[in-house]
PDB file of C-alpha atoms and ligand atoms in Angstrom:
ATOM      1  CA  UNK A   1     112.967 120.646 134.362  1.00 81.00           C
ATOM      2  CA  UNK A   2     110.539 120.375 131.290  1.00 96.00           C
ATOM      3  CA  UNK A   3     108.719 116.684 131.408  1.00 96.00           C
ATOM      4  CA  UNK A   4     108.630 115.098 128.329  1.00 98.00           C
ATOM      5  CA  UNK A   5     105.956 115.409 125.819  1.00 98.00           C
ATOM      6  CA  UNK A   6     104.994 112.482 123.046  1.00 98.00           C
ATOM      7  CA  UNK A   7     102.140 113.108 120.994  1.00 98.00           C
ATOM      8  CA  UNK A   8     101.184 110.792 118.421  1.00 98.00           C
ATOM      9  CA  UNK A   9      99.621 112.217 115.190  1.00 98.00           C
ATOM     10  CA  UNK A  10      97.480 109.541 113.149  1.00 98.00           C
ATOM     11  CA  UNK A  11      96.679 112.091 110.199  1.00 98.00           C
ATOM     12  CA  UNK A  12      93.726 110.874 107.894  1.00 98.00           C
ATOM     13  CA  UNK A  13      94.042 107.118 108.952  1.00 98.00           C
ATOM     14  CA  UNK A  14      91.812 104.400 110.563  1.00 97.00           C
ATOM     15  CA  UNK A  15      88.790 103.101 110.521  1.00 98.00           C
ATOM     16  CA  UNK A  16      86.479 101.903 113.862  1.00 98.00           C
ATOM     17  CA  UNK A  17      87.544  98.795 114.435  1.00 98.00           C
ATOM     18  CA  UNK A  18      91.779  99.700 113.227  1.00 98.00           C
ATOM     19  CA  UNK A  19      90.887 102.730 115.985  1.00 98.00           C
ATOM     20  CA  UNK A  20      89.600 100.900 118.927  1.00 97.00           C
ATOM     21  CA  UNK A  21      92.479  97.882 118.143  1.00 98.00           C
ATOM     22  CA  UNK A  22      95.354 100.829 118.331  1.00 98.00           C
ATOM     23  CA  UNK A  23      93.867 102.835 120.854  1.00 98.00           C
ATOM     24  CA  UNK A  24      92.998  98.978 123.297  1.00 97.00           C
ATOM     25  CA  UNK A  25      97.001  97.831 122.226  1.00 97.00           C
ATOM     26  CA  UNK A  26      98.284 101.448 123.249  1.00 97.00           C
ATOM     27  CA  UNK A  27      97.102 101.123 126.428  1.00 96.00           C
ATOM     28  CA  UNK A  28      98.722  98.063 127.415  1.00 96.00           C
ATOM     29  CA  UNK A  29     101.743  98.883 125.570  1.00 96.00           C
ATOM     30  CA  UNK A  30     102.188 102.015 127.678  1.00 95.00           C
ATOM     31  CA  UNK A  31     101.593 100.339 131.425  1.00 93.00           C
ATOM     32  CA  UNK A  32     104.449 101.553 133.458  1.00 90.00           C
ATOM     33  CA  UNK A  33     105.897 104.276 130.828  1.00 92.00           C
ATOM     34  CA  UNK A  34     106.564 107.231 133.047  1.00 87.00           C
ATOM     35  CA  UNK A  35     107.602 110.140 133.553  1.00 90.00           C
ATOM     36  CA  UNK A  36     106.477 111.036 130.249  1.00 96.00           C
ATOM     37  CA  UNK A  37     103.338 113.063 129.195  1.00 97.00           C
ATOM     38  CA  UNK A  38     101.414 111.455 126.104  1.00 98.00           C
ATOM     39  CA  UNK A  39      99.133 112.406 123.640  1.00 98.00           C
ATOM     40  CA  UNK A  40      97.242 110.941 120.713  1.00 98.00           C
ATOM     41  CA  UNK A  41      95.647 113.100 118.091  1.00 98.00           C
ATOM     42  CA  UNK A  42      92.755 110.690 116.158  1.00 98.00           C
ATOM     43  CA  UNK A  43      90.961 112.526 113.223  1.00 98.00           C
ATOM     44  CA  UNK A  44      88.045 113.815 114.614  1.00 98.00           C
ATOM     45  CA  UNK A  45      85.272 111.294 114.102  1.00 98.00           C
ATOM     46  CA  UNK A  46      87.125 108.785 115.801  1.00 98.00           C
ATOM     47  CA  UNK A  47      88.201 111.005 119.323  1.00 98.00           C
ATOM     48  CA  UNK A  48      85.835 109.436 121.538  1.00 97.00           C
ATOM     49  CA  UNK A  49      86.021 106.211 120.115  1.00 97.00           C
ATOM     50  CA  UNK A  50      89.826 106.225 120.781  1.00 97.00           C
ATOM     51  CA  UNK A  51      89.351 107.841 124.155  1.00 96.00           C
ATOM     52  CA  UNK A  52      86.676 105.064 125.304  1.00 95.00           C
ATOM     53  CA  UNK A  53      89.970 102.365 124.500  1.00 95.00           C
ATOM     54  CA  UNK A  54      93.101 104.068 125.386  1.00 95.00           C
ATOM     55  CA  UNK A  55      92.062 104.986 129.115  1.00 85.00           C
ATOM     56  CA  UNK A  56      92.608 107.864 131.199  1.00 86.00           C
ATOM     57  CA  UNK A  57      96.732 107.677 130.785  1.00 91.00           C
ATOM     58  CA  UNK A  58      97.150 109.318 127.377  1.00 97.00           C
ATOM     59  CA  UNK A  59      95.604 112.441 126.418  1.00 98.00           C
ATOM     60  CA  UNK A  60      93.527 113.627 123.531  1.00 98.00           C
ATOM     61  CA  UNK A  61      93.823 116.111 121.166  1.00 98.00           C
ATOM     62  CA  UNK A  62      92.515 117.557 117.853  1.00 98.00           C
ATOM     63  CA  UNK A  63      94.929 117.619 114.632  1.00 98.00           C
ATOM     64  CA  UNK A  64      93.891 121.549 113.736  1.00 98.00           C
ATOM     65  CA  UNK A  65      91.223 124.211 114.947  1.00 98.00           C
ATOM     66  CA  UNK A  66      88.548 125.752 112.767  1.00 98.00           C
ATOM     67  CA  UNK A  67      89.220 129.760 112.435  1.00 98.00           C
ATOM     68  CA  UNK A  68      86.201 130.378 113.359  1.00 97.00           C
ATOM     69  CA  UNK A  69      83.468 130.002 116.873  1.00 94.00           C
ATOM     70  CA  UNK A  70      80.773 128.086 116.298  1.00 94.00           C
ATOM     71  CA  UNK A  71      77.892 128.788 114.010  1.00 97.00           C
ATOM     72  CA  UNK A  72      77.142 128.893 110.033  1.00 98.00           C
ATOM     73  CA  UNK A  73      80.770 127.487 108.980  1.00 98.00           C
ATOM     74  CA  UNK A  74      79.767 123.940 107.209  1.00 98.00           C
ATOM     75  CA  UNK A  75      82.682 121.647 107.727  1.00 98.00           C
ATOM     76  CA  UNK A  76      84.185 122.827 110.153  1.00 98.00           C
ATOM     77  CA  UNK A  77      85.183 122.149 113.729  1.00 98.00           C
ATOM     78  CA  UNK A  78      85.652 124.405 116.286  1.00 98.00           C
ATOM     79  CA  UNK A  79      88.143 124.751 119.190  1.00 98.00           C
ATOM     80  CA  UNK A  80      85.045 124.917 121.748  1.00 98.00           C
ATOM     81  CA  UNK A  81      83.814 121.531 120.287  1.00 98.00           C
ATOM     82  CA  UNK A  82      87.301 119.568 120.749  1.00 98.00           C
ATOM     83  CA  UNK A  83      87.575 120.872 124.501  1.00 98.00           C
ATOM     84  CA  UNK A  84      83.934 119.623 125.493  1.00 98.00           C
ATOM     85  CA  UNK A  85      84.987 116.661 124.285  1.00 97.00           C
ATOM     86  CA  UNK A  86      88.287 116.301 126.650  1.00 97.00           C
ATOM     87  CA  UNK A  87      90.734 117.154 124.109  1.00 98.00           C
ATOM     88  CA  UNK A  88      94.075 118.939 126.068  1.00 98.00           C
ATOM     89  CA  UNK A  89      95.729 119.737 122.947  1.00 98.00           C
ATOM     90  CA  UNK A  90      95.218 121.219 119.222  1.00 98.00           C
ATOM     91  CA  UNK A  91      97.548 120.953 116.612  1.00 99.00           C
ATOM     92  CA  UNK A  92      97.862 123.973 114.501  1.00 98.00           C
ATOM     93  CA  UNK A  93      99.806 124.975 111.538  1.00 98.00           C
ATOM     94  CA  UNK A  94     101.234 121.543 110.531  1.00 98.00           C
ATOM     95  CA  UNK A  95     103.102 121.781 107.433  1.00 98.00           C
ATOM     96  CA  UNK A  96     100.077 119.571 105.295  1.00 98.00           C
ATOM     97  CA  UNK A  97      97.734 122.153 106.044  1.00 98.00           C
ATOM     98  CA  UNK A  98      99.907 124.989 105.222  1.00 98.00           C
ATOM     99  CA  UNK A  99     101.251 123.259 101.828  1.00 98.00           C
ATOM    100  CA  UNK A 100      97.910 121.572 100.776  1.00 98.00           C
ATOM    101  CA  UNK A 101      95.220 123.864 102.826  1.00 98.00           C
ATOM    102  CA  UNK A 102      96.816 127.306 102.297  1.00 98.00           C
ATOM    103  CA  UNK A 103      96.901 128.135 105.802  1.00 98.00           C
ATOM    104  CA  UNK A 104      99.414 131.162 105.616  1.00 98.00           C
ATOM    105  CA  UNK A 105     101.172 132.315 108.902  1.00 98.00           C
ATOM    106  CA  UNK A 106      98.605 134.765 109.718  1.00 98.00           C
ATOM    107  CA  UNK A 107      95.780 131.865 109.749  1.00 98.00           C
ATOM    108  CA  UNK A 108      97.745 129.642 111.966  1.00 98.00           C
ATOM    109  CA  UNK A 109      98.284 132.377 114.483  1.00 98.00           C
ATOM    110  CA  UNK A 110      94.281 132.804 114.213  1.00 98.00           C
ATOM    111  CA  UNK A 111      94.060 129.474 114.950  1.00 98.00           C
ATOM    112  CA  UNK A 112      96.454 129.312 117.778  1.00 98.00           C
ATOM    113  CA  UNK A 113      94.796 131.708 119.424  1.00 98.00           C
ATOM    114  CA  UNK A 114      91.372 129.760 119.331  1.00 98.00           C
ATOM    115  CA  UNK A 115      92.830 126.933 121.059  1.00 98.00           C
ATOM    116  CA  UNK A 116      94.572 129.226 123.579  1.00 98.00           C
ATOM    117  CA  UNK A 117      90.546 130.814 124.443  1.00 98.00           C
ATOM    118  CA  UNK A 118      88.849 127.588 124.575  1.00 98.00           C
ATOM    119  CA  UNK A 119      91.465 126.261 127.183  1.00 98.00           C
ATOM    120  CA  UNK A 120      93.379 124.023 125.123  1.00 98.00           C
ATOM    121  CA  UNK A 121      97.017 123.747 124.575  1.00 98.00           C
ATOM    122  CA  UNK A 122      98.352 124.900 121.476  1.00 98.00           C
ATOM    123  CA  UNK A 123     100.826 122.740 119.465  1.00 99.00           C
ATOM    124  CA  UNK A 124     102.267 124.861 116.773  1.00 99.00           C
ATOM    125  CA  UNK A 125     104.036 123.251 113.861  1.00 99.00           C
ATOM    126  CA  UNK A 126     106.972 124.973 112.097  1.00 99.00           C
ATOM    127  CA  UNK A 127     109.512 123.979 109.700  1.00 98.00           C
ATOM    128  CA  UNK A 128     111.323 124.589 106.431  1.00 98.00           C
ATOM    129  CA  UNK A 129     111.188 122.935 102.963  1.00 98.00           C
ATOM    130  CA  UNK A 130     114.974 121.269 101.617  1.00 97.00           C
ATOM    131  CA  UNK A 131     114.854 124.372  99.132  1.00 98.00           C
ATOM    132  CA  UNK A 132     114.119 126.843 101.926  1.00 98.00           C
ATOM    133  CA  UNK A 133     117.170 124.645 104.161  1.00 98.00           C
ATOM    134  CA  UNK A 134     119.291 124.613 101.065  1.00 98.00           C
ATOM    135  CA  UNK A 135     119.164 128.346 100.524  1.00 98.00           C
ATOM    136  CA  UNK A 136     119.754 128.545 104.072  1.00 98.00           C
ATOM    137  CA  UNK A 137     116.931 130.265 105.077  1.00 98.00           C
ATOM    138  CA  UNK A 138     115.283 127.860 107.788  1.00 98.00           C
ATOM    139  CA  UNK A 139     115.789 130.471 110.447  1.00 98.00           C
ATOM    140  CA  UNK A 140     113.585 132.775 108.445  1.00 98.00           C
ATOM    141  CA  UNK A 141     111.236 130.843 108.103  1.00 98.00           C
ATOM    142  CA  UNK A 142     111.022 129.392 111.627  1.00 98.00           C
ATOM    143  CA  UNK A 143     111.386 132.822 112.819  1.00 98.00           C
ATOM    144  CA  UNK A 144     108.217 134.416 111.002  1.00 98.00           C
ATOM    145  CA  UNK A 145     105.973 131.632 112.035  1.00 98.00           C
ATOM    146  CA  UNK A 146     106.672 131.801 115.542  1.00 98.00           C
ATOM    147  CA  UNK A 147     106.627 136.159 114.530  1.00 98.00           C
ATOM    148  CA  UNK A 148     103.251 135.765 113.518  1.00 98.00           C
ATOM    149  CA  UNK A 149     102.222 134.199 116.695  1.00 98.00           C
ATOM    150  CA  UNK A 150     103.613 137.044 118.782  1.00 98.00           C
ATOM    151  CA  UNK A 151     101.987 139.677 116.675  1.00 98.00           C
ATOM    152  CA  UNK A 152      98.290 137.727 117.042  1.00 98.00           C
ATOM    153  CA  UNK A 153      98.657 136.682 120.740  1.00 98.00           C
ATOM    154  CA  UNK A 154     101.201 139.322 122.201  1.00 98.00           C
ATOM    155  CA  UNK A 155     104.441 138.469 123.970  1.00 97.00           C
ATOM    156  CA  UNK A 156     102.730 135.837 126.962  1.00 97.00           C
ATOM    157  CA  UNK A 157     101.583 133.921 123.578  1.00 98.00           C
ATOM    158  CA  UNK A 158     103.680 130.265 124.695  1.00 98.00           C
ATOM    159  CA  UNK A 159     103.013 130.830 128.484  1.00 97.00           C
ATOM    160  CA  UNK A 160     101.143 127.403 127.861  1.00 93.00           C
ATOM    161  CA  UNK A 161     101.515 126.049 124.507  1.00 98.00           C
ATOM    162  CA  UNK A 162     104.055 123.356 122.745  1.00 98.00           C
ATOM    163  CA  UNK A 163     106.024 124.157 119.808  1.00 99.00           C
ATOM    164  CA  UNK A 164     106.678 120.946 117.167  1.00 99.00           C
ATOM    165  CA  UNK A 165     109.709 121.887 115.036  1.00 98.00           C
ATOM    166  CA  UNK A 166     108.863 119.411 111.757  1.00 98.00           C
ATOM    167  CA  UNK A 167     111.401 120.077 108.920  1.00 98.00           C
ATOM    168  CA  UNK A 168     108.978 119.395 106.035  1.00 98.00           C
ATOM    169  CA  UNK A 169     111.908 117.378 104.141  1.00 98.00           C
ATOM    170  CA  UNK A 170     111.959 114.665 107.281  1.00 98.00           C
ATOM    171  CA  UNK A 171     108.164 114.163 107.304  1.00 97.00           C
ATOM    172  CA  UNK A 172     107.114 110.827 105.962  1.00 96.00           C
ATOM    173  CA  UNK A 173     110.206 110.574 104.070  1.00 97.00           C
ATOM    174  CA  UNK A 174     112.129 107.948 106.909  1.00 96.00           C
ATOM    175  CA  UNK A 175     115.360 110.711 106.847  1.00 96.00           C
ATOM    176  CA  UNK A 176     114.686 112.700 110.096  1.00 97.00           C
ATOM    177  CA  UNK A 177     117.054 115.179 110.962  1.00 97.00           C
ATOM    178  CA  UNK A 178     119.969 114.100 112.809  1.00 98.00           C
ATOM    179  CA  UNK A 179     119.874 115.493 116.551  1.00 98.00           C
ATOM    180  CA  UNK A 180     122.610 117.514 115.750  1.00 98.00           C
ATOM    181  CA  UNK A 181     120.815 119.580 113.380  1.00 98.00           C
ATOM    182  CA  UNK A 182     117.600 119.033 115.224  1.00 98.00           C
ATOM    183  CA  UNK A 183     118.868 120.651 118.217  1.00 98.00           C
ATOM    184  CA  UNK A 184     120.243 124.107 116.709  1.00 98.00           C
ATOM    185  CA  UNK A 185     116.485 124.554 115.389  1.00 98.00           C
ATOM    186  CA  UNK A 186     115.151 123.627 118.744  1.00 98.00           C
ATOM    187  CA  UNK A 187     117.546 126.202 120.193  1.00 98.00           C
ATOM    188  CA  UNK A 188     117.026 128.960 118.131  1.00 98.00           C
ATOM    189  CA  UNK A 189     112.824 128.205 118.800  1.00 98.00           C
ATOM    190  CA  UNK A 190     113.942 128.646 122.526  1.00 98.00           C
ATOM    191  CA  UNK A 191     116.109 131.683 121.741  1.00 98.00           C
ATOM    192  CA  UNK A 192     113.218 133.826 119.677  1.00 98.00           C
ATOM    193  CA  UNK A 193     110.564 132.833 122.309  1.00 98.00           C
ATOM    194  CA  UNK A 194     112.947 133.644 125.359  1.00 98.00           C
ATOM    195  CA  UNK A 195     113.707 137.247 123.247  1.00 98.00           C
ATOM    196  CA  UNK A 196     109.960 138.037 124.078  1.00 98.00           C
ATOM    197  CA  UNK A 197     109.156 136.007 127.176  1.00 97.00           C
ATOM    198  CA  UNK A 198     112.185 134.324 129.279  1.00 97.00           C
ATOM    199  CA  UNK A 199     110.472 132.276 131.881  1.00 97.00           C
ATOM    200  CA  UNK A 200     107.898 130.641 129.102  1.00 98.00           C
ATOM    201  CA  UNK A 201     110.974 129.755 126.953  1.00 98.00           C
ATOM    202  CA  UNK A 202     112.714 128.171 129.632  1.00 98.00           C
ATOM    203  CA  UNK A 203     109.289 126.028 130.507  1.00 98.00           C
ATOM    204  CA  UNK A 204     108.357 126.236 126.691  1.00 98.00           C
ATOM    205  CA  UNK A 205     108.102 121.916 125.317  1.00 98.00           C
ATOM    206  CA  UNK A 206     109.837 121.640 121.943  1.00 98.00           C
ATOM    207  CA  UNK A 207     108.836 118.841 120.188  1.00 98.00           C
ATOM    208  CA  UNK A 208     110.995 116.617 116.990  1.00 98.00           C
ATOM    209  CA  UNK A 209     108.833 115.593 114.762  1.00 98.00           C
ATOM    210  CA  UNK A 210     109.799 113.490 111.168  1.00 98.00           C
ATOM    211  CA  UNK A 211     110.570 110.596 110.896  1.00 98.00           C
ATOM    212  CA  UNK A 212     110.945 109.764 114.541  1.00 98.00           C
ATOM    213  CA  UNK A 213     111.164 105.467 115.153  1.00 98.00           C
ATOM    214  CA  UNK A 214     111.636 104.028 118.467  1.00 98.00           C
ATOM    215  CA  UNK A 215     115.377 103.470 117.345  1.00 97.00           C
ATOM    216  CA  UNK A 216     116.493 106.654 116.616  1.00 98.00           C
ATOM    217  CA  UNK A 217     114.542 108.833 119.594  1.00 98.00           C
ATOM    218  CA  UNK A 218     116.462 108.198 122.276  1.00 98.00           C
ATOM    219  CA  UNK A 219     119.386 110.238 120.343  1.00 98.00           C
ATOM    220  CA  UNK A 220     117.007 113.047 119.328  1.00 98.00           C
ATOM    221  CA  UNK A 221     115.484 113.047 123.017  1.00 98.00           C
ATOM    222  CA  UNK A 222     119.009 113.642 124.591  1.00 98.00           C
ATOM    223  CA  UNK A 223     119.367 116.517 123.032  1.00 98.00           C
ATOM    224  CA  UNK A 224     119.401 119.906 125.416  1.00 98.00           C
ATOM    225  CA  UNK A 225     116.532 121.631 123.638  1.00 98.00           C
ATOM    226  CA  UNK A 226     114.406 118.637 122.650  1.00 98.00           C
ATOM    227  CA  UNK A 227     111.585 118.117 124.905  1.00 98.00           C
ATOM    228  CA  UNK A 228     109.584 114.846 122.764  1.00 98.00           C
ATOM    229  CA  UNK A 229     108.232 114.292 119.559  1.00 98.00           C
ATOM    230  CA  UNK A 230     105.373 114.979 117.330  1.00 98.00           C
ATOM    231  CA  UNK A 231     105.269 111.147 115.633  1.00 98.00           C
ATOM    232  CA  UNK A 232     103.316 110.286 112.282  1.00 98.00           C
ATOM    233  CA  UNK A 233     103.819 106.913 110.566  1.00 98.00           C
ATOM    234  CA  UNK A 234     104.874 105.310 113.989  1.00 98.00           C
ATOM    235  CA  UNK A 235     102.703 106.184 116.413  1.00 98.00           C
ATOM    236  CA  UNK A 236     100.119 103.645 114.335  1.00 98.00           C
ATOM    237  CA  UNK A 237     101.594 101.146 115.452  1.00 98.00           C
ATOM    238  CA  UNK A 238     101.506 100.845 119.150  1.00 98.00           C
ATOM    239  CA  UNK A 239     104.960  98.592 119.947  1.00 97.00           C
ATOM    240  CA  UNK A 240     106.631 101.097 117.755  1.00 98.00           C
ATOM    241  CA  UNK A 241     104.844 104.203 119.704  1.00 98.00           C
ATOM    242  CA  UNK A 242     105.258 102.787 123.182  1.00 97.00           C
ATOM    243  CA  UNK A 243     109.410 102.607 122.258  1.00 97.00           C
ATOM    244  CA  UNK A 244     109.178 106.004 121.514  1.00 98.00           C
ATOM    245  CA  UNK A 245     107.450 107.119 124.350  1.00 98.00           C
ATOM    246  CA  UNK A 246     109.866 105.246 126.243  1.00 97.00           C
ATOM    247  CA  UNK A 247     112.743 106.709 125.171  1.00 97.00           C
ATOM    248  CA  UNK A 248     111.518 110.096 126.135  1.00 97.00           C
ATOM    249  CA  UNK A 249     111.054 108.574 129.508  1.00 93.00           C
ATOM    250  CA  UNK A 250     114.836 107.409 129.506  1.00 83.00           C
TER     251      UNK A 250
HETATM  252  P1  13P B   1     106.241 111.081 110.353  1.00 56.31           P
HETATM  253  O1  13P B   1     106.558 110.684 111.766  1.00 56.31           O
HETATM  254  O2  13P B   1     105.383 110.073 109.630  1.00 56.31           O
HETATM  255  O3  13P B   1     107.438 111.517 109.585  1.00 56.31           O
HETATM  256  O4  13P B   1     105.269 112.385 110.458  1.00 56.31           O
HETATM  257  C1  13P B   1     105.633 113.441 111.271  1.00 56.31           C
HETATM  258  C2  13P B   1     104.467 114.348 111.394  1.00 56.31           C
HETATM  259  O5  13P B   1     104.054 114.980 110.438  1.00 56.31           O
HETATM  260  C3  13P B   1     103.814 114.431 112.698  1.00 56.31           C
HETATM  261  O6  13P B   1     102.923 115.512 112.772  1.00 56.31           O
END
């Protein structure tokens, strides 16, 4: 049995005092929401601060990895840096960094693979554009990211990671995909990952993420091969966030 997995992705928003006010109301929104793992993932100046409000129930993590170990690499940060400072989890791969950053497949497998050596969990984001869907190539697509994982890491790569399965149409855009459709992704994720590496598949987390509200999760989080949700837009606003994470409790 796979326990349930919410992770709440605030993007490029916030400022201190919006920060401490979510991170202080998520904590009493989420008293007595269990069993259900959760996560929050600030943008990087703001971890601590968020961690010093939210208390020890919710974990940390960072929204992407540098490529790179520490040293002469202005800007960046690396994987070492968010695990001293008590992140669990590292998001790499999301579809903004791929479309806006150019992070191709082979980078995100780089970065997975950072996180997995500086003992955090990876959290790697796949998806397909509406053309790619329309032209009915979303298995391709899905299927060569999670390729180019396996050829970086080898075929143990999600003994401890998360996958987020975030159809690039649904993000931000208030249409998520309906569970339905959701769930034959999530089970072909399962499917290439068990192809390589059975026992991680059948532990593997898959997480929904676009477009995810605290009224439509329960019906997403019913679904066989849906293990939580990667949340945007509504996990700033903690009554909203705490529904959600209650529904994966359900
Ligand atoms: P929304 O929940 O705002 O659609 O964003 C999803 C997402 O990109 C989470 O990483």
């Amino acid at each position: 049995m796979r326990q349930s997995l919410v992770m709440g992705n605030w993007k490029m928003n916030g400022r201190r005092a919006g920060v401490q006010a979510l991170a202080a109301g998520l904590k009493s929104a989420l008293v007595g929401v269990s069993p259900v793992e959760i996560a929050v993932c600030p943008p990087y100046p703001f971890l601590l601060l968020a961690a010093a409000d939210i208390g020890p129930g919710v974990a940390l993590g960072g929204q992407n990895v540098s490529l790179y170990n520490d040293g002469a690499y202005t800007g960046e940060v690396s994987a070492e840096m968010l695990q001293d400072l008590g992140c669990r989890f590292a998001i790499v791969g999301h579809s903004e960094r791929r479309a806006l950053f150019g992070e191709t497949d082979e980078i995100v497998a780089k970065k997975f693979a950072r996180a997995r050596a500086a003992g955090l969990v990876p959290v790697l984001c796949v998806g397909e554009t509406l053309s790619e869907r329309d032209a009915g190539r979303t298995e391709a697509v899905v299927g060569a990211q999670i390729a180019a994982v396996f050829a970086e890491c080898g075929s143990g790569a999600f003994a401890q990671a998360v996958i987020a399965y975030e159809p690039v149409w649904a993000i931000g855009t208030g249409r998520a995909a309906s569970p339905g459709e959701a769930q034959t992704v999530h089970a072909f994720i399962r499917a290439t990952v068990a192809a390589q590496d059975r026992s991680a598949a059948e532990a593997l987390r898959i997480l929904y993420g676009g477009s995810v509200k605290a009224q439509n999760a329960r019906e997403l989080f019913a679904q066989n091969d849906i293990d939580g949700g990667l949340i945007g837009g509504a996990s700033l606003d903690a009554t909203e966030f705490a529904g959600i994470c209650r529904a994966a409790a359900a």
